[in-house]
mmCIF file of C-alpha atoms in Angstrom:
data_model
loop_
_atom_site.group_PDB
_atom_site.id
_atom_site.type_symbol
_atom_site.label_atom_id
_atom_site.label_comp_id
_atom_site.label_asym_id
_atom_site.label_seq_id
_atom_site.Cartn_x
_atom_site.Cartn_y
_atom_site.Cartn_z
ATOM 1 C CA THR A 214 -29.076 -11.023 -43.677
ATOM 2 C CA GLN A 215 -26.591 -11.454 -46.418
ATOM 3 C CA LEU A 216 -23.884 -8.818 -45.986
ATOM 4 C CA LEU A 217 -22.245 -9.247 -49.543
ATOM 5 C CA GLU A 218 -23.918 -9.300 -52.852
ATOM 6 C CA GLN A 219 -22.100 -10.426 -55.994
ATOM 7 C CA SER A 220 -23.229 -9.634 -59.816
ATOM 8 C CA PRO A 221 -23.769 -11.276 -62.118
ATOM 9 C CA GLN A 222 -24.739 -14.533 -60.547
ATOM 10 C CA PHE A 223 -23.811 -16.531 -63.852
ATOM 11 C CA LEU A 224 -21.782 -15.309 -66.705
ATOM 12 C CA SER A 225 -20.925 -17.220 -69.867
ATOM 13 C CA ILE A 226 -18.697 -15.665 -72.313
ATOM 14 C CA GLN A 227 -16.333 -16.515 -75.315
ATOM 15 C CA GLU A 228 -12.618 -16.932 -74.961
ATOM 16 C CA GLY A 229 -10.939 -13.839 -75.530
ATOM 17 C CA GLU A 230 -13.574 -11.481 -74.285
ATOM 18 C CA ASN A 231 -13.375 -9.140 -71.156
ATOM 19 C CA LEU A 232 -15.558 -9.337 -68.004
ATOM 20 C CA THR A 233 -16.056 -7.520 -64.735
ATOM 21 C CA VAL A 234 -17.675 -9.033 -61.714
ATOM 22 C CA TYR A 235 -18.750 -6.979 -58.714
ATOM 23 C CA CYS A 236 -18.997 -7.449 -54.897
ATOM 24 C CA ASN A 237 -21.153 -5.021 -53.008
ATOM 25 C CA SER A 238 -22.079 -4.417 -49.341
ATOM 26 C CA SER A 239 -23.503 -1.763 -47.054
ATOM 27 C CA SER A 240 -20.815 -2.621 -44.555
ATOM 28 C CA VAL A 241 -17.336 -1.575 -44.221
ATOM 29 C CA PHE A 242 -14.680 -4.224 -44.149
ATOM 30 C CA SER A 243 -11.238 -4.163 -42.918
ATOM 31 C CA SER A 244 -10.167 -6.333 -45.849
ATOM 32 C CA LEU A 245 -11.686 -8.090 -48.877
ATOM 33 C CA GLN A 246 -10.614 -11.228 -50.527
ATOM 34 C CA TRP A 247 -11.416 -12.940 -53.879
ATOM 35 C CA TYR A 248 -11.344 -16.777 -54.152
ATOM 36 C CA ARG A 249 -11.715 -19.069 -57.161
ATOM 37 C CA GLN A 250 -13.305 -22.527 -56.456
ATOM 38 C CA GLU A 251 -13.494 -25.298 -58.863
ATOM 39 C CA PRO A 252 -15.942 -28.171 -58.828
ATOM 40 C CA GLY A 253 -15.004 -30.730 -55.900
ATOM 41 C CA GLU A 254 -12.380 -28.445 -54.415
ATOM 42 C CA GLY A 255 -12.040 -25.837 -51.718
ATOM 43 C CA PRO A 256 -11.793 -22.156 -52.530
ATOM 44 C CA VAL A 257 -8.219 -20.911 -53.310
ATOM 45 C CA LEU A 258 -7.466 -17.216 -52.550
ATOM 46 C CA LEU A 259 -6.399 -14.926 -55.459
ATOM 47 C CA VAL A 260 -5.944 -11.666 -53.771
ATOM 48 C CA THR A 261 -6.299 -9.510 -50.694
ATOM 49 C CA VAL A 262 -7.064 -5.858 -50.685
ATOM 50 C CA VAL A 263 -6.913 -3.659 -47.711
ATOM 51 C CA THR A 264 -6.670 -0.062 -48.497
ATOM 52 C CA GLY A 265 -9.548 1.959 -50.019
ATOM 53 C CA GLY A 266 -8.921 2.507 -53.533
ATOM 54 C CA GLU A 267 -6.259 -0.129 -53.803
ATOM 55 C CA VAL A 268 -5.817 -1.735 -57.273
ATOM 56 C CA LYS A 269 -4.005 -5.137 -57.553
ATOM 57 C CA LYS A 270 -3.137 -7.010 -60.581
ATOM 58 C CA LEU A 271 -2.590 -10.699 -60.999
ATOM 59 C CA LYS A 272 -1.608 -11.363 -64.683
ATOM 60 C CA ARG A 273 -4.988 -10.722 -66.613
ATOM 61 C CA LEU A 274 -6.920 -10.146 -63.459
ATOM 62 C CA THR A 275 -7.446 -6.795 -61.966
ATOM 63 C CA PHE A 276 -8.784 -6.285 -58.504
ATOM 64 C CA GLN A 277 -10.133 -3.006 -57.094
ATOM 65 C CA PHE A 278 -11.205 -2.046 -53.440
ATOM 66 C CA GLY A 279 -13.819 0.604 -53.247
ATOM 67 C CA ASP A 280 -12.840 3.993 -51.820
ATOM 68 C CA ALA A 281 -15.095 3.416 -48.889
ATOM 69 C CA ARG A 282 -14.079 -0.214 -48.346
ATOM 70 C CA LYS A 283 -17.654 -1.559 -49.013
ATOM 71 C CA ASP A 284 -17.243 -2.895 -52.601
ATOM 72 C CA SER A 285 -14.879 -4.450 -54.981
ATOM 73 C CA SER A 286 -14.533 -5.493 -58.597
ATOM 74 C CA LEU A 287 -12.622 -8.190 -60.481
ATOM 75 C CA HIS A 288 -11.877 -7.556 -64.080
ATOM 76 C CA ILE A 289 -10.634 -10.531 -66.288
ATOM 77 C CA THR A 290 -8.954 -9.444 -69.596
ATOM 78 C CA ALA A 291 -8.954 -11.754 -72.514
ATOM 79 C CA ALA A 292 -10.575 -14.488 -70.713
ATOM 80 C CA GLN A 293 -9.476 -18.123 -71.051
ATOM 81 C CA PRO A 294 -11.128 -21.424 -70.636
ATOM 82 C CA GLY A 295 -8.974 -22.035 -67.463
ATOM 83 C CA ASP A 296 -10.630 -18.960 -65.908
ATOM 84 C CA THR A 297 -13.830 -21.086 -65.592
ATOM 85 C CA GLY A 298 -14.972 -21.415 -62.032
ATOM 86 C CA LEU A 299 -16.952 -20.044 -59.047
ATOM 87 C CA TYR A 300 -15.667 -16.399 -58.036
ATOM 88 C CA LEU A 301 -16.306 -15.614 -54.381
ATOM 89 C CA CYS A 302 -15.584 -12.403 -52.535
ATOM 90 C CA ALA A 303 -15.306 -12.247 -48.776
ATOM 91 C CA GLY A 304 -15.186 -9.239 -46.377
ATOM 92 C CA ASP A 305 -13.322 -9.520 -43.048
ATOM 93 C CA ARG A 306 -15.613 -8.335 -40.080
ATOM 94 C CA GLY A 307 -13.018 -9.235 -37.397
ATOM 95 C CA ASN A 308 -11.595 -6.998 -34.909
ATOM 96 C CA TYR A 309 -8.906 -9.515 -34.109
ATOM 97 C CA GLY A 310 -8.048 -12.232 -36.390
ATOM 98 C CA GLN A 311 -10.300 -13.070 -39.284
ATOM 99 C CA ASN A 312 -13.938 -13.532 -39.577
ATOM 100 C CA PHE A 313 -14.990 -13.479 -43.004
ATOM 101 C CA VAL A 314 -18.454 -13.341 -44.470
ATOM 102 C CA PHE A 315 -18.544 -14.707 -48.087
ATOM 103 C CA GLY A 316 -20.879 -13.540 -51.087
ATOM 104 C CA PRO A 317 -22.881 -16.123 -53.054
ATOM 105 C CA GLY A 318 -20.427 -16.068 -55.944
ATOM 106 C CA THR A 319 -20.278 -15.597 -59.528
ATOM 107 C CA ARG A 320 -20.112 -18.659 -61.627
ATOM 108 C CA LEU A 321 -18.241 -17.954 -64.786
ATOM 109 C CA SER A 322 -18.022 -20.143 -67.869
ATOM 110 C CA VAL A 323 -15.594 -19.411 -70.573
ATOM 111 C CA LEU A 324 -16.171 -21.220 -73.850
ATOM 112 C CA PRO A 325 -13.315 -22.024 -76.199
ATOM 113 C CA ASP B 1155 2.198 -33.048 -49.438
ATOM 114 C CA THR B 1156 -1.357 -32.015 -48.724
ATOM 115 C CA ALA B 1157 -1.582 -28.843 -46.778
ATOM 116 C CA VAL B 1158 -5.173 -29.079 -45.348
ATOM 117 C CA SER B 1159 -6.856 -32.625 -45.331
ATOM 118 C CA GLN B 1160 -10.246 -33.750 -44.401
ATOM 119 C CA THR B 1161 -11.822 -37.190 -44.048
ATOM 120 C CA PRO B 1162 -14.010 -38.521 -45.223
ATOM 121 C CA LYS B 1163 -14.544 -36.842 -48.593
ATOM 122 C CA TYR B 1164 -18.115 -38.259 -48.882
ATOM 123 C CA LEU B 1165 -20.341 -39.158 -46.065
ATOM 124 C CA VAL B 1166 -23.937 -40.519 -46.515
ATOM 125 C CA THR B 1167 -25.872 -41.376 -43.495
ATOM 126 C CA GLN B 1168 -29.533 -41.603 -42.067
ATOM 127 C CA MET B 1169 -31.206 -38.807 -40.271
ATOM 128 C CA GLY B 1170 -30.708 -39.031 -36.442
ATOM 129 C CA ASN B 1171 -27.293 -40.517 -36.703
ATOM 130 C CA ASP B 1172 -24.100 -38.965 -35.120
ATOM 131 C CA LYS B 1173 -21.222 -38.417 -37.401
ATOM 132 C CA SER B 1174 -17.554 -36.904 -37.227
ATOM 133 C CA ILE B 1175 -15.615 -35.049 -39.936
ATOM 134 C CA LYS B 1176 -11.820 -35.007 -39.302
ATOM 135 C CA CYS B 1177 -9.336 -32.135 -40.419
ATOM 136 C CA GLU B 1178 -5.678 -31.837 -40.324
ATOM 137 C CA GLN B 1179 -3.131 -29.164 -41.427
ATOM 138 C CA ASN B 1180 0.476 -29.668 -41.883
ATOM 139 C CA LEU B 1181 1.362 -25.968 -42.246
ATOM 140 C CA GLY B 1182 2.106 -25.237 -38.768
ATOM 141 C CA HIS B 1183 -0.731 -22.620 -38.562
ATOM 142 C CA ASP B 1184 -2.264 -21.570 -35.297
ATOM 143 C CA THR B 1185 -5.863 -20.969 -36.621
ATOM 144 C CA MET B 1186 -8.346 -23.226 -38.050
ATOM 145 C CA TYR B 1187 -11.954 -23.098 -39.196
ATOM 146 C CA TRP B 1188 -15.008 -24.865 -40.294
ATOM 147 C CA TYR B 1189 -17.306 -23.598 -43.100
ATOM 148 C CA LYS B 1190 -20.426 -24.853 -44.617
ATOM 149 C CA GLN B 1191 -21.332 -24.383 -48.193
ATOM 150 C CA ASP B 1192 -25.035 -25.076 -48.959
ATOM 151 C CA SER B 1193 -26.417 -26.363 -52.344
ATOM 152 C CA LYS B 1194 -26.563 -22.550 -53.642
ATOM 153 C CA LYS B 1195 -22.698 -22.598 -52.974
ATOM 154 C CA PHE B 1196 -23.215 -19.957 -50.168
ATOM 155 C CA LEU B 1197 -20.077 -20.488 -47.846
ATOM 156 C CA LYS B 1198 -20.599 -19.695 -44.173
ATOM 157 C CA ILE B 1199 -18.296 -19.769 -41.277
ATOM 158 C CA MET B 1200 -19.152 -21.931 -38.405
ATOM 159 C CA PHE B 1201 -16.409 -21.986 -36.019
ATOM 160 C CA SER B 1202 -12.830 -20.873 -35.647
ATOM 161 C CA TYR B 1203 -10.081 -22.091 -33.158
ATOM 162 C CA ASN B 1204 -6.827 -20.364 -32.452
ATOM 163 C CA ASN B 1205 -4.173 -22.451 -30.693
ATOM 164 C CA LYS B 1206 -7.183 -24.896 -29.537
ATOM 165 C CA GLU B 1207 -9.097 -21.914 -28.220
ATOM 166 C CA LEU B 1208 -12.580 -21.277 -29.687
ATOM 167 C CA ILE B 1209 -12.509 -17.572 -30.867
ATOM 168 C CA ILE B 1210 -15.517 -17.493 -33.331
ATOM 169 C CA ASN B 1211 -18.633 -19.399 -32.671
ATOM 170 C CA GLU B 1212 -21.420 -18.362 -35.307
ATOM 171 C CA THR B 1213 -25.175 -19.122 -34.852
ATOM 172 C CA VAL B 1214 -24.824 -22.943 -35.303
ATOM 173 C CA PRO B 1215 -27.101 -25.437 -33.633
ATOM 174 C CA ASN B 1216 -25.425 -26.983 -30.489
ATOM 175 C CA ARG B 1217 -25.763 -30.432 -32.372
ATOM 176 C CA PHE B 1218 -22.541 -29.244 -33.940
ATOM 177 C CA SER B 1219 -19.413 -29.434 -31.585
ATOM 178 C CA PRO B 1220 -15.934 -28.735 -32.679
ATOM 179 C CA LYS B 1221 -13.026 -30.491 -30.970
ATOM 180 C CA SER B 1222 -9.306 -29.403 -31.288
ATOM 181 C CA PRO B 1223 -7.055 -32.120 -29.754
ATOM 182 C CA ASP B 1224 -4.097 -29.840 -30.895
ATOM 183 C CA LYS B 1225 -3.408 -26.977 -33.051
ATOM 184 C CA ALA B 1226 -2.924 -29.177 -36.126
ATOM 185 C CA HIS B 1227 -6.297 -30.901 -35.876
ATOM 186 C CA LEU B 1228 -10.005 -29.564 -35.704
ATOM 187 C CA ASN B 1229 -12.687 -32.110 -35.829
ATOM 188 C CA LEU B 1230 -16.377 -31.600 -36.247
ATOM 189 C CA HIS B 1231 -18.910 -33.804 -34.494
ATOM 190 C CA ILE B 1232 -22.517 -33.661 -35.465
ATOM 191 C CA ASN B 1233 -25.370 -35.247 -33.396
ATOM 192 C CA SER B 1234 -28.844 -35.955 -34.341
ATOM 193 C CA LEU B 1235 -28.187 -35.481 -37.992
ATOM 194 C CA GLU B 1236 -31.045 -33.487 -39.928
ATOM 195 C CA LEU B 1237 -31.833 -33.302 -43.604
ATOM 196 C CA GLY B 1238 -30.948 -29.594 -43.547
ATOM 197 C CA ASP B 1239 -27.303 -30.549 -42.499
ATOM 198 C CA SER B 1240 -26.680 -31.820 -45.993
ATOM 199 C CA ALA B 1241 -23.899 -29.685 -47.433
ATOM 200 C CA VAL B 1242 -20.174 -29.475 -48.199
ATOM 201 C CA TYR B 1243 -18.110 -28.845 -45.100
ATOM 202 C CA PHE B 1244 -14.674 -27.081 -45.616
ATOM 203 C CA CYS B 1245 -11.990 -26.943 -43.139
ATOM 204 C CA ALA B 1246 -9.379 -24.248 -43.501
ATOM 205 C CA SER B 1247 -6.288 -22.942 -41.653
ATOM 206 C CA SER B 1248 -4.455 -19.669 -41.454
ATOM 207 C CA ARG B 1249 -1.069 -18.434 -39.617
ATOM 208 C CA GLY B 1250 -3.362 -16.750 -37.110
ATOM 209 C CA THR B 1251 -1.065 -13.486 -36.724
ATOM 210 C CA GLY B 1252 -4.271 -11.555 -36.321
ATOM 211 C CA ARG B 1253 -3.726 -9.621 -39.439
ATOM 212 C CA THR B 1254 -6.549 -9.335 -41.945
ATOM 213 C CA THR B 1255 -4.048 -10.341 -44.641
ATOM 214 C CA ASP B 1256 -3.409 -13.831 -43.591
ATOM 215 C CA THR B 1257 -4.239 -16.321 -46.265
ATOM 216 C CA GLN B 1258 -6.629 -19.041 -45.493
ATOM 217 C CA TYR B 1259 -5.969 -22.392 -46.962
ATOM 218 C CA PHE B 1260 -8.913 -24.644 -47.624
ATOM 219 C CA GLY B 1261 -9.337 -28.321 -47.476
ATOM 220 C CA PRO B 1262 -10.963 -30.222 -50.280
ATOM 221 C CA GLY B 1263 -14.351 -30.444 -48.460
ATOM 222 C CA THR B 1264 -16.683 -33.224 -47.102
ATOM 223 C CA ARG B 1265 -19.849 -33.783 -48.836
ATOM 224 C CA LEU B 1266 -22.376 -34.749 -46.372
ATOM 225 C CA THR B 1267 -25.714 -36.269 -47.526
ATOM 226 C CA VAL B 1268 -28.348 -36.930 -44.822
ATOM 227 C CA LEU B 1269 -31.123 -39.286 -45.928
#
């Protein structure tokens, strides 16, 4: 049973466009993280959101955690080719320490 | 100055063989993890160790056995390899404070191909 769904699965856009990707679950998580993974490399953490309704900004990236702590979104403004990659969300199920379940990812391609 | 390193980067082997993947972190972290990423890029936790003690053991065949000789190392030994074991295996580490906000640092991955 996959606890986290991500949409869209694939996204190809032109440089300068805006986009939003979604991460949804029926489960409540103590936190949710977003990662970007490039080919041949491990995932790199972008942000952790903890509080329901929390919004965090990282330059052109805006992350929001749903009020019920079951879903999240990532919005990219004025996408650039350097944003190309696999975006993974991960929810922490752990009572102590971290036990993350990952979504299947959104593969983003930003064309120059 | 690699934070989390894995060896080998690529591993090609025959079905039925036994192989090991090594992981080392130089971040002084207390917790280390093994993840498996299949061909569809689905990343799934396998094990986690905190100070050499096993704390997470997901539903993984007992052919997979993690070994932590010290808190900077977490190796993965796989017996009787099967075709379905082909995947990229990632090691990761975190401070292990118990807080959900700890950052996990991933290694570069080991691509295992079983023929």
